[in-house]
Short mmCIF file of C-alpha atoms and ligand atoms in Angstrom, two decimals:
data_model
loop_
_atom_site.label_atom_id
_atom_site.label_comp_id
_atom_site.label_asym_id
_atom_site.label_seq_id
_atom_site.Cartn_x
_atom_site.Cartn_y
_atom_site.Cartn_z
CA GLY A 1 10.38 -17.76 15.10
CA ILE A 2 9.91 -14.01 14.87
CA THR A 3 6.81 -12.91 13.06
CA THR A 4 6.53 -9.46 11.55
CA CYS A 5 3.20 -10.38 10.14
CA PHE A 6 0.85 -9.26 12.92
CA LYS A 7 -1.95 -10.50 10.76
CA ASP A 8 -0.75 -14.03 11.58
CA THR A 9 -1.62 -13.43 15.22
CA LEU A 10 -5.27 -13.27 14.18
CA SER A 11 -5.21 -16.96 13.36
CA TYR A 12 -3.68 -18.08 16.66
CA ASN A 13 -5.77 -20.07 19.03
CA ILE A 14 -5.92 -17.69 21.92
CA LYS A 15 -6.90 -20.33 24.46
CA GLU A 16 -3.41 -21.74 24.17
CA GLN A 17 -1.95 -18.52 25.58
CA LYS A 18 0.69 -18.73 22.94
CA ASN A 19 4.10 -17.14 23.39
CA ILE A 20 5.20 -15.27 20.29
CA TRP A 21 7.94 -13.03 18.94
CA VAL A 22 6.94 -9.98 17.00
CA ARG A 23 9.04 -7.34 15.25
CA GLY A 24 7.74 -3.88 14.51
CA ARG A 25 8.14 -0.13 14.91
CA ILE A 26 7.24 1.77 18.06
CA HIS A 27 4.22 3.71 16.86
CA ASP A 28 3.39 5.09 20.27
CA ILE A 29 4.45 4.52 23.87
CA ARG A 30 3.11 5.51 27.26
CA CYS A 31 4.83 4.67 30.58
CA LYS A 32 2.84 4.69 33.80
CA GLY A 33 4.39 3.55 37.10
CA SER A 34 5.59 0.01 36.65
CA LEU A 35 3.77 -0.37 33.30
CA ALA A 36 4.58 0.56 29.73
CA PHE A 37 1.98 0.50 26.95
CA ILE A 38 3.61 0.13 23.58
CA VAL A 39 1.75 0.35 20.29
CA LEU A 40 3.78 -1.67 17.83
CA ARG A 41 3.26 -1.15 14.08
CA TYR A 42 4.08 -3.27 11.08
CA LYS A 43 2.80 -2.24 7.64
CA ILE A 44 -0.82 -1.29 8.31
CA TYR A 45 -1.19 -3.32 11.49
CA THR A 46 -0.95 -1.97 15.02
CA LEU A 47 -0.80 -4.14 18.11
CA GLN A 48 -0.71 -3.19 21.79
CA CYS A 49 2.07 -4.63 23.98
CA ILE A 50 1.96 -4.24 27.75
CA LEU A 51 5.12 -4.43 29.74
CA ASP A 52 4.72 -4.94 33.49
CA ILE A 53 8.02 -5.02 35.35
CA LYS A 54 6.60 -7.79 37.53
CA ASN A 55 7.12 -10.05 34.51
CA ILE A 56 10.72 -9.00 33.95
CA ASN A 57 12.27 -9.48 37.43
CA ASN A 58 11.04 -6.09 38.64
CA ASP A 59 13.62 -4.42 36.43
CA LYS A 60 12.80 -0.71 36.93
CA ASN A 61 15.55 0.28 34.53
CA MET A 62 13.50 -1.13 31.73
CA ILE A 63 10.80 1.53 32.24
CA LYS A 64 13.46 4.21 32.48
CA TRP A 65 14.96 3.00 29.24
CA LEU A 66 11.55 2.78 27.54
CA ASN A 67 10.80 6.33 28.64
CA HIS A 68 13.63 7.43 26.38
CA ILE A 69 13.21 5.08 23.49
CA THR A 70 12.55 7.06 20.30
CA LEU A 71 9.35 6.63 18.35
CA GLU A 72 9.68 4.62 15.12
CA SER A 73 12.55 2.52 16.55
CA ILE A 74 12.31 -1.14 15.61
CA VAL A 75 12.00 -3.64 18.46
CA ASP A 76 11.62 -7.36 18.91
CA ILE A 77 9.10 -8.29 21.57
CA TYR A 78 8.59 -11.70 23.13
CA GLY A 79 5.49 -12.35 25.16
CA LYS A 80 2.12 -13.94 25.65
CA LEU A 81 -0.65 -13.15 23.18
CA ILE A 82 -3.97 -12.66 24.95
CA LYS A 83 -7.43 -11.35 24.23
CA PRO A 84 -7.98 -8.31 26.47
CA SER A 85 -11.15 -8.06 28.55
CA ILE A 86 -11.82 -4.51 27.28
CA PRO A 87 -11.39 -4.08 23.51
CA ILE A 88 -8.44 -1.85 22.58
CA GLU A 89 -9.45 1.22 20.63
CA SER A 90 -6.09 2.56 19.56
CA THR A 91 -4.98 -0.48 17.57
CA ASN A 92 -6.45 -2.45 14.70
CA ILE A 93 -5.27 -5.86 15.95
CA LYS A 94 -7.56 -6.65 18.81
CA TYR A 95 -5.21 -8.90 20.78
CA GLU A 96 -2.44 -7.71 23.03
CA ILE A 97 0.91 -9.02 24.07
CA HIS A 98 2.08 -9.26 27.65
CA VAL A 99 5.78 -8.66 27.30
CA ASN A 100 8.48 -10.94 28.69
CA LYS A 101 11.44 -9.70 26.66
CA LEU A 102 12.09 -6.63 24.55
CA PHE A 103 15.13 -5.77 22.43
CA CYS A 104 15.75 -2.72 20.31
CA ILE A 105 17.16 -3.79 16.97
CA SER A 106 17.27 -0.43 15.17
CA LYS A 107 16.98 2.91 16.89
CA THR A 108 15.58 6.12 15.42
CA SER A 109 18.62 8.35 15.84
CA LYS A 110 17.32 11.63 14.40
CA ASP A 111 14.40 13.86 15.36
CA LEU A 112 11.33 12.93 13.33
CA PRO A 113 10.17 15.69 10.93
CA PHE A 114 6.60 14.89 11.97
CA LEU A 115 4.78 12.35 14.08
CA LEU A 116 3.25 9.38 12.31
CA LYS A 117 0.22 9.92 14.50
CA ASP A 118 -0.25 13.33 12.83
CA ALA A 119 0.62 12.08 9.36
CA ASN A 120 -2.15 9.47 9.68
CA MET A 121 -4.88 12.02 10.58
CA LYS A 122 -8.01 12.32 8.51
CA GLU A 123 -7.87 15.09 5.86
CA THR A 124 -11.08 16.78 4.89
CA SER A 125 -11.83 20.03 3.11
CA GLN A 126 -12.22 21.60 6.53
CA GLU A 127 -9.55 24.13 7.47
CA GLY A 128 -7.05 22.80 9.96
CA SER A 129 -7.62 19.17 9.06
CA ILE A 130 -4.17 18.99 7.43
CA LYS A 131 -1.69 18.30 10.20
CA VAL A 132 1.38 17.70 8.03
CA ASN A 133 1.63 19.74 4.85
CA GLN A 134 2.44 18.21 1.48
CA ASP A 135 5.93 19.68 1.12
CA ASN A 136 6.94 18.43 4.55
CA ARG A 137 5.59 15.00 3.63
CA LEU A 138 7.31 14.89 0.24
CA ASN A 139 10.62 16.24 1.62
CA ASN A 140 10.52 13.33 4.05
CA ARG A 141 8.78 10.90 1.76
CA CYS A 142 10.41 7.81 3.26
CA ILE A 143 8.67 8.52 6.58
CA ASP A 144 5.51 9.80 4.94
CA LEU A 145 5.25 6.49 3.09
CA ARG A 146 4.93 4.75 6.47
CA THR A 147 1.36 6.00 6.92
CA HIS A 148 -1.48 3.51 6.59
CA ALA A 149 -2.97 5.38 3.64
CA ASN A 150 0.30 5.63 1.72
CA TYR A 151 1.13 2.00 2.23
CA SER A 152 -2.33 1.10 0.92
CA ILE A 153 -2.10 3.50 -2.05
CA PHE A 154 1.06 1.85 -3.32
CA VAL A 155 -0.17 -1.69 -2.76
CA LEU A 156 -3.20 -0.71 -4.83
CA GLN A 157 -0.97 0.86 -7.49
CA SER A 158 0.92 -2.41 -7.74
CA GLU A 159 -2.42 -4.20 -7.95
CA ILE A 160 -3.54 -2.08 -10.93
CA CYS A 161 -0.36 -3.04 -12.80
CA ASN A 162 -0.94 -6.70 -11.92
CA ILE A 163 -4.51 -6.60 -13.21
CA PHE A 164 -3.42 -4.74 -16.35
CA ARG A 165 -0.74 -7.35 -17.08
CA GLU A 166 -3.01 -10.26 -16.18
CA TYR A 167 -5.71 -9.02 -18.55
CA LEU A 168 -3.40 -8.39 -21.48
CA ASN A 169 -1.42 -11.60 -21.03
CA LYS A 170 -4.69 -13.49 -21.18
CA TYR A 171 -5.24 -11.97 -24.64
CA ASN A 172 -1.81 -12.94 -25.98
CA PHE A 173 -0.03 -9.61 -25.59
CA ILE A 174 3.75 -9.39 -25.33
CA GLU A 175 5.26 -7.11 -22.70
CA ILE A 176 7.95 -4.96 -24.34
CA HIS A 177 10.68 -2.63 -23.05
CA THR A 178 11.37 0.26 -25.40
CA PRO A 179 14.31 2.69 -25.00
CA LYS A 180 13.91 5.76 -22.86
CA LEU A 181 17.02 7.43 -24.29
CA LEU A 182 16.07 8.70 -27.73
CA GLY A 183 17.77 10.48 -30.59
CA GLU A 184 14.53 12.21 -31.54
CA SER A 185 11.57 13.32 -29.44
CA SER A 186 8.59 10.98 -29.68
CA GLU A 187 5.67 13.39 -29.36
CA GLY A 188 7.06 16.63 -30.79
CA GLY A 189 9.74 18.92 -29.41
CA ALA A 190 8.23 21.26 -26.83
CA THR A 191 7.81 18.88 -23.95
CA ALA A 192 10.88 16.67 -24.38
CA PHE A 193 13.74 16.79 -21.88
CA LYS A 194 16.92 17.36 -23.87
CA LEU A 195 20.17 15.82 -22.68
CA ASN A 196 23.81 15.42 -23.68
CA TYR A 197 24.38 12.05 -25.25
CA PHE A 198 28.18 11.96 -25.61
CA ASP A 199 28.83 14.33 -28.54
CA LYS A 200 25.16 14.47 -29.61
CA ASN A 201 21.82 15.66 -28.34
CA GLY A 202 19.47 13.09 -26.90
CA TYR A 203 15.96 13.16 -25.44
CA LEU A 204 14.13 11.36 -22.68
CA ALA A 205 11.16 9.43 -24.06
CA GLN A 206 7.85 11.31 -23.71
CA SER A 207 6.10 8.07 -24.63
CA PRO A 208 7.00 4.72 -26.23
CA GLN A 209 4.83 5.77 -29.18
CA LEU A 210 7.16 5.32 -32.15
CA TYR A 211 8.71 2.15 -30.76
CA LYS A 212 5.49 0.38 -29.84
CA GLN A 213 4.28 1.00 -33.40
CA MET A 214 7.58 -0.29 -34.76
CA CYS A 215 6.99 -3.46 -32.74
CA ILE A 216 3.64 -3.84 -34.52
CA ASN A 217 5.46 -3.35 -37.82
CA ALA A 218 7.92 -5.98 -36.66
CA GLY A 219 4.97 -8.37 -36.51
CA PHE A 220 4.41 -8.62 -32.75
CA ASP A 221 0.64 -8.10 -33.21
CA ARG A 222 -0.18 -7.09 -29.62
CA VAL A 223 2.21 -5.34 -27.25
CA TYR A 224 2.12 -3.44 -23.99
CA GLU A 225 4.58 -1.65 -21.78
CA VAL A 226 4.60 -0.41 -18.18
CA ALA A 227 7.34 2.19 -17.88
CA PRO A 228 8.22 5.75 -16.91
CA VAL A 229 7.86 8.54 -19.45
CA PHE A 230 9.16 12.10 -19.17
CA ARG A 231 7.41 15.39 -19.91
CA ALA A 232 9.14 18.76 -19.68
CA GLU A 233 5.79 20.44 -19.02
CA ASN A 234 6.20 23.43 -16.75
CA SER A 235 2.73 22.71 -15.36
CA ASN A 236 2.45 23.17 -11.64
CA THR A 237 -0.93 21.55 -11.36
CA TYR A 238 -2.47 18.86 -9.19
CA ARG A 239 -2.60 16.54 -12.23
CA HIS A 240 0.69 16.86 -14.13
CA LEU A 241 3.99 15.16 -13.33
CA CYS A 242 7.31 15.53 -15.16
CA GLU A 243 7.81 11.79 -14.87
CA TYR A 244 4.88 9.39 -14.74
CA VAL A 245 4.25 5.72 -15.32
CA SER A 246 2.63 5.09 -18.66
CA LEU A 247 0.62 1.96 -19.34
CA ASP A 248 0.91 1.68 -23.10
CA ILE A 249 -0.90 -0.64 -25.48
CA GLU A 250 -0.54 -1.11 -29.23
CA MET A 251 -2.49 -3.74 -31.16
CA THR A 252 -3.70 -4.66 -34.63
CA TYR A 253 -7.39 -4.82 -35.55
CA LYS A 254 -9.30 -6.61 -38.29
CA TYR A 255 -11.94 -4.25 -39.70
CA ASP A 256 -12.31 -1.15 -37.60
CA TYR A 257 -10.34 0.65 -34.88
CA MET A 258 -13.47 0.66 -32.67
CA GLU A 259 -12.85 -3.07 -32.05
CA ASN A 260 -9.86 -1.96 -30.02
CA VAL A 261 -11.75 0.82 -28.22
CA TYR A 262 -14.20 -1.83 -26.95
CA PHE A 263 -11.27 -3.96 -25.88
CA TYR A 264 -9.68 -1.13 -23.82
CA ASP A 265 -13.09 -0.44 -22.35
CA SER A 266 -13.53 -4.08 -21.27
CA MET A 267 -10.10 -3.94 -19.71
CA PHE A 268 -11.05 -0.90 -17.62
CA GLN A 269 -14.34 -2.52 -16.63
CA TYR A 270 -12.27 -5.49 -15.42
CA ILE A 271 -9.76 -3.29 -13.55
CA PHE A 272 -12.54 -1.38 -11.76
CA THR A 273 -14.34 -4.60 -10.88
CA GLN A 274 -11.22 -6.27 -9.48
CA LEU A 275 -10.33 -3.15 -7.48
CA SER A 276 -13.77 -2.81 -5.92
CA THR A 277 -14.79 -6.39 -5.36
CA LEU A 278 -11.69 -8.29 -4.21
CA GLN A 279 -11.69 -8.33 -0.42
CA LYS A 280 -7.99 -7.39 -0.10
CA ASN A 281 -8.50 -4.34 -2.34
CA LYS A 282 -11.68 -3.27 -0.56
CA MET A 283 -9.75 -3.28 2.70
CA LEU A 284 -7.01 -1.06 1.21
CA ILE A 285 -9.57 1.36 -0.25
CA ASN A 286 -11.26 1.64 3.15
CA ILE A 287 -7.95 2.45 4.83
CA ILE A 288 -7.20 5.15 2.24
CA LYS A 289 -10.69 6.64 2.56
CA GLU A 290 -10.32 6.78 6.33
CA GLN A 291 -7.60 9.36 5.81
CA TYR A 292 -8.86 10.88 2.54
CA PRO A 293 -12.67 10.67 2.49
CA SER A 294 -14.26 10.88 -0.96
CA ASP A 295 -17.30 9.71 -2.90
CA ASP A 296 -16.96 6.16 -4.19
CA PHE A 297 -16.03 5.85 -7.85
CA VAL A 298 -19.05 4.63 -9.82
CA TRP A 299 -19.35 3.20 -13.31
CA ILE A 300 -22.01 1.37 -15.30
CA GLU A 301 -21.88 -1.85 -17.25
CA LYS A 302 -22.39 -0.22 -20.64
CA THR A 303 -19.86 2.61 -20.87
CA PRO A 304 -21.30 5.72 -22.56
CA ILE A 305 -19.38 6.65 -25.71
CA PHE A 306 -19.83 10.15 -27.17
CA THR A 307 -18.32 11.73 -30.24
CA TYR A 308 -16.45 14.99 -29.69
CA GLU A 309 -19.27 16.74 -31.48
CA GLU A 310 -21.90 15.23 -29.18
CA ALA A 311 -19.82 16.10 -26.13
CA ILE A 312 -19.48 19.75 -27.16
CA LYS A 313 -23.20 19.92 -27.96
CA MET A 314 -23.98 18.61 -24.47
CA LEU A 315 -21.93 21.47 -23.01
CA ILE A 316 -23.70 24.00 -25.21
CA LYS A 317 -27.13 22.59 -24.38
CA ASN A 318 -26.40 22.74 -20.65
CA ASN A 319 -25.29 26.39 -20.95
CA LYS A 320 -21.73 25.59 -19.94
CA LEU A 321 -20.27 26.69 -23.23
CA ASN A 322 -21.09 29.48 -25.63
CA LEU A 323 -19.99 28.27 -29.05
CA ASP A 324 -21.32 28.37 -32.56
CA GLU A 325 -21.88 24.78 -33.73
CA LYS A 326 -19.90 25.47 -36.90
CA ASP A 327 -16.82 26.12 -34.73
CA ILE A 328 -16.84 22.75 -32.96
CA PHE A 329 -13.93 21.34 -34.94
CA THR A 330 -11.70 24.31 -34.28
CA TYR A 331 -12.50 24.38 -30.58
CA ASP A 332 -10.12 22.73 -28.05
CA MET A 333 -12.04 21.56 -24.99
CA SER A 334 -10.37 23.02 -21.86
CA THR A 335 -9.78 21.11 -18.64
CA ASP A 336 -12.60 23.08 -17.00
CA MET A 337 -15.02 22.12 -19.77
CA GLU A 338 -13.93 18.49 -19.47
CA LYS A 339 -14.88 18.65 -15.80
CA GLU A 340 -18.23 20.26 -16.58
CA LEU A 341 -18.89 17.48 -19.04
CA GLY A 342 -17.98 14.97 -16.33
CA LYS A 343 -20.72 16.45 -14.12
CA ILE A 344 -23.30 16.39 -16.91
CA VAL A 345 -22.53 12.75 -17.76
CA LYS A 346 -22.64 11.79 -14.09
CA ASN A 347 -26.05 13.38 -13.79
CA LEU A 348 -27.46 11.73 -16.88
CA TYR A 349 -25.83 8.30 -16.74
CA LYS A 350 -24.77 7.89 -13.09
CA THR A 351 -21.23 7.06 -14.11
CA ASP A 352 -17.80 8.57 -13.40
CA TYR A 353 -16.34 6.75 -16.41
CA TYR A 354 -17.00 7.36 -20.12
CA ILE A 355 -15.33 7.65 -23.51
CA ILE A 356 -15.10 10.40 -26.11
CA ILE A 357 -14.16 9.54 -29.70
CA ASN A 358 -13.51 11.43 -32.94
CA PHE A 359 -11.57 14.45 -31.74
CA PRO A 360 -10.72 17.16 -34.29
CA SER A 361 -7.67 16.02 -36.30
CA SER A 362 -5.99 19.34 -35.57
CA LEU A 363 -5.82 18.48 -31.85
CA ARG A 364 -4.13 15.10 -32.24
CA PRO A 365 -0.51 14.08 -32.84
CA PHE A 366 0.94 13.51 -36.32
CA TYR A 367 0.61 9.71 -36.25
CA THR A 368 -3.20 9.83 -35.81
CA MET A 369 -5.41 8.59 -38.64
CA TYR A 370 -8.18 10.85 -39.89
CA ASP A 371 -11.62 9.92 -41.17
CA GLU A 372 -11.31 9.53 -44.93
CA LYS A 373 -14.83 10.94 -45.45
CA ASN A 374 -14.09 14.03 -43.36
CA LYS A 375 -10.44 14.77 -42.71
CA LYS A 376 -11.27 17.24 -39.95
CA ILE A 377 -12.33 14.32 -37.79
CA SER A 378 -9.80 11.84 -36.43
CA HIS A 379 -10.15 8.20 -35.42
CA SER A 380 -9.08 9.04 -31.89
CA TYR A 381 -10.40 8.52 -28.38
CA ASP A 382 -9.89 9.67 -24.80
CA PHE A 383 -11.20 7.87 -21.72
CA PHE A 384 -12.31 9.89 -18.71
CA MET A 385 -12.70 9.31 -14.98
CA ARG A 386 -14.51 11.94 -12.88
CA GLY A 387 -14.24 14.37 -15.81
CA GLU A 388 -10.48 13.98 -16.26
CA GLU A 389 -8.54 12.31 -19.03
CA ILE A 390 -6.86 9.05 -18.09
CA LEU A 391 -6.33 7.47 -21.50
CA SER A 392 -5.54 8.85 -24.89
CA GLY A 393 -5.13 6.98 -28.16
CA ALA A 394 -6.05 6.54 -31.79
CA GLN A 395 -6.02 4.52 -34.93
CA ARG A 396 -2.57 5.07 -36.42
CA ILE A 397 -1.67 6.08 -39.93
CA SER A 398 -0.30 2.88 -41.42
CA ASP A 399 0.06 4.05 -45.02
CA VAL A 400 3.58 5.32 -45.49
CA ASN A 401 2.65 8.07 -47.96
CA ILE A 402 -0.11 9.47 -45.77
CA LEU A 403 2.33 9.32 -42.85
CA ILE A 404 5.00 11.31 -44.70
CA ASP A 405 2.42 13.91 -45.77
CA ASN A 406 1.20 14.27 -42.22
CA ILE A 407 4.69 14.59 -40.79
CA LYS A 408 5.29 17.45 -43.24
CA ARG A 409 1.94 19.03 -42.37
CA PHE A 410 3.02 19.10 -38.74
CA ASN A 411 6.29 20.81 -39.77
CA LEU A 412 8.33 17.91 -38.44
CA ASP A 413 11.60 16.81 -40.04
CA VAL A 414 10.99 13.71 -42.18
CA ASN A 415 14.72 12.88 -42.22
CA LYS A 416 14.86 12.62 -38.47
CA LEU A 417 11.95 10.18 -38.44
CA ASN A 418 13.20 7.92 -41.24
CA PHE A 419 13.85 5.03 -38.86
CA TYR A 420 10.14 5.12 -37.98
CA ILE A 421 8.78 5.85 -41.43
CA ASP A 422 10.81 3.00 -42.97
CA SER A 423 9.13 0.47 -40.73
CA PHE A 424 5.88 1.38 -42.55
CA ALA A 425 7.48 1.28 -45.98
CA TYR A 426 8.04 -2.43 -45.42
CA SER A 427 4.24 -2.82 -44.85
CA SER A 428 2.16 -2.29 -41.76
CA PHE A 429 -0.90 -4.04 -40.29
CA PRO A 430 -3.80 -1.71 -39.43
CA HIS A 431 -3.37 -0.91 -35.75
CA SER A 432 -4.33 1.38 -32.89
CA GLY A 433 -3.14 1.93 -29.35
CA CYS A 434 -3.35 4.02 -26.25
CA GLY A 435 -1.38 5.49 -23.38
CA ILE A 436 -2.73 5.50 -19.84
CA GLY A 437 -1.44 7.59 -16.93
CA LEU A 438 -1.14 5.16 -14.00
CA GLU A 439 -0.97 7.86 -11.32
CA ARG A 440 -4.05 9.57 -12.78
CA VAL A 441 -6.10 6.37 -12.84
CA LEU A 442 -5.32 5.71 -9.18
CA MET A 443 -5.83 9.34 -8.10
CA LEU A 444 -9.22 9.49 -9.79
CA PHE A 445 -10.36 6.05 -8.73
CA LEU A 446 -9.72 7.03 -5.12
CA GLY A 447 -11.00 10.60 -5.53
CA LEU A 448 -7.69 12.06 -4.28
CA ASN A 449 -7.00 15.74 -4.86
CA ASN A 450 -3.37 15.58 -5.99
CA ILE A 451 -1.39 13.33 -8.33
CA ARG A 452 1.61 13.57 -6.00
CA LYS A 453 -0.31 11.33 -3.60
CA THR A 454 -0.18 8.48 -6.12
CA SER A 455 3.44 8.97 -7.23
CA LEU A 456 6.03 7.22 -5.07
CA PHE A 457 8.70 9.91 -5.38
CA PRO A 458 6.97 12.60 -7.46
CA ARG A 459 8.82 14.72 -10.00
CA ASP A 460 7.36 18.11 -10.84
CA PRO A 461 8.95 21.33 -12.13
CA LYS A 462 9.94 22.27 -8.58
CA ARG A 463 10.89 18.85 -7.22
CA LEU A 464 13.71 16.52 -8.25
CA THR A 465 14.45 15.04 -4.80
CA PRO A 466 14.18 12.87 -2.79
P1 LIG B 1 -2.34 15.30 -22.63
O1 LIG B 1 -2.32 14.00 -21.98
O2 LIG B 1 -2.90 15.32 -24.02
O3 LIG B 1 -1.10 16.11 -22.43
P2 LIG B 1 -3.33 16.42 -20.38
O4 LIG B 1 -4.53 15.91 -19.70
O5 LIG B 1 -2.02 16.17 -19.78
O6 LIG B 1 -3.45 16.00 -21.84
P3 LIG B 1 -2.57 18.91 -21.42
O7 LIG B 1 -3.08 18.91 -22.83
O8 LIG B 1 -1.13 18.75 -21.15
O9 LIG B 1 -3.48 17.89 -20.56
O10 LIG B 1 -3.08 20.16 -20.74
C1 LIG B 1 -4.46 20.19 -20.58
C2 LIG B 1 -4.89 21.13 -19.54
O11 LIG B 1 -4.00 21.18 -18.43
C3 LIG B 1 -4.99 22.51 -20.06
O12 LIG B 1 -6.27 22.69 -20.62
C4 LIG B 1 -4.80 23.34 -18.83
O13 LIG B 1 -6.06 23.65 -18.26
C5 LIG B 1 -4.10 22.44 -17.85
N1 LIG B 1 -2.79 22.99 -17.60
C6 LIG B 1 -1.65 22.70 -18.22
N2 LIG B 1 -0.65 23.42 -17.72
C7 LIG B 1 -1.18 24.17 -16.75
C8 LIG B 1 -0.66 25.12 -15.83
N3 LIG B 1 0.63 25.46 -15.80
N4 LIG B 1 -1.51 25.70 -14.96
C9 LIG B 1 -2.79 25.37 -14.96
N5 LIG B 1 -3.34 24.48 -15.79
C10 LIG B 1 -2.56 23.90 -16.68
P1 LIG B 2 -0.86 11.56 -24.01
O1 LIG B 2 0.25 12.54 -24.15
O2 LIG B 2 -2.25 12.10 -24.10
O3 LIG B 2 -0.76 10.44 -25.14
O4 LIG B 2 -0.69 10.77 -22.66
C1 LIG B 2 -1.49 9.66 -22.34
C2 LIG B 2 -1.99 9.72 -20.91
O5 LIG B 2 -0.94 9.94 -20.00
C3 LIG B 2 -1.39 10.72 -18.91
N1 LIG B 2 -0.57 11.93 -18.80
C4 LIG B 2 0.00 12.39 -17.67
N2 LIG B 2 -0.02 11.95 -16.41
C5 LIG B 2 0.67 12.62 -15.49
N3 LIG B 2 1.39 13.72 -15.74
C6 LIG B 2 1.46 14.21 -17.00
N4 LIG B 2 2.22 15.28 -17.24
C7 LIG B 2 0.74 13.54 -18.04
N5 LIG B 2 0.58 13.75 -19.36
C8 LIG B 2 -0.20 12.76 -19.80
C9 LIG B 2 -2.83 11.02 -19.14
C10 LIG B 2 -2.98 10.85 -20.62
O6 LIG B 2 -4.27 10.45 -20.96
N6 LIG B 2 1.39 8.52 -27.36
C11 LIG B 2 0.12 8.92 -26.80
C12 LIG B 2 -0.73 7.74 -26.41
C13 LIG B 2 -1.18 6.90 -27.59
O7 LIG B 2 -1.72 7.49 -28.55
O8 LIG B 2 -1.02 5.68 -27.53
C14 LIG B 2 0.36 9.78 -25.55
O9 LIG B 2 1.41 9.77 -24.96
O10 LIG B 2 -3.57 10.03 -18.44
#
């Protein structure tokens, strides 16, 4: 039968001179006299096929026809698989096919916006290394996604979700699906997309926050969700999207919210280990790094955990920040300072991954629990990769009266949140949770320079198509 899996050809016994069918895209083609050299591509595999008209009844028309066949057309090729005497440099499958039959089964009928050859080129910080610019790629994302690096990026993205689910399922979590159409914004008004919901206003979910907590109050104990969330942030940066995939967790704890912080940490340790040690993932990472070279992501077995206060003091001590120590809990660490801290930690601990806990209460959302001994400090945490935030979370307020007070303190409308507040009035287990930006984790693991590279069809303030 036809095989599209070129990889299968690797397991053939070449001595048998096996005849095979393969189906793939024409990646490249060169005609020379009575010969045509076709590089066929399927997923990340390329295979050379040689057509000699001697083997097809001296049919010269075939070469004529091949001279005009458009790149990226899909063809079926039948022929003999052989091991060439000189290794082929332009393909990654080291066998070649001597063609007996060739049929076009889907023709590229429009001019390509760019050549795949160019879209696959290595990108470095050197000027001129970018052959196809990002807008051109994203405008033609379906073709851009055909590159080796892009294919590998999205296989790896799928792998992260698999590992995430595998890990949590092992610990008795339930996967939930909370609504994305909401009557009230979940994280405060400013960054919610407002929409018409029949005769009312509605909002797109900025996070499953209120609903994942309500599932805890329903008695589910441990829940997670993998789903899109929407942020009307007019941030045209390399690290913000208007729609991203959030990996959300919410779980109870017995004595202290730090139990859960250690659990999330173990999960990340497991994700990083699976990504960097499984052979199939190593291969994908190598393919991506061929196009986008970067330093390998490094982490250590015992993840450093700093309090916000310690983190700020490290910045002050290293002359990165000029701040009076008494002002620490009114200071909001900027993205630039976060990056500086990332460099300091890397230097001291040789890790790209660490945790900061106990952020100032004033910087955290209304549902965050504060330290009862010092209300200025919250029981919150952010996880960082290469100096950038990938996870944010906290112990939640589970006492209904404290919750109502806090909602008022944040100038939010208690009446609009009654559906949420009531779930606490009927008693609530102590719990904490977190939200993780999938695209950020992948971008930072791979050391990529733009979050659009890890979003399948990115949405930003300027882009709503394709
Ligand atoms: P969170 O997940 O809590 O939203 P975040 O990592 O997305 O955190 P924000 O709090 O949304 O970050 O914003 C943090 C940083 O993003 C700001 O300190 C700012 O440096 C940067 N930022 C946001 N919008 C812009 C923008 N339009 N241009 C440049 N930088 C921006
Ligand atoms: P937060 O708003 O900090 O927390 O978001 C959690 C994580 O989501 C990622 N992230 C983004 N990724 C891409 N584009 C964006 N615009 C964007 N904004 C945030 C980051 C961030 O760490 N409800 C809380 C979580 C919780 O407490 O459980 C929340 O949504 O990686």
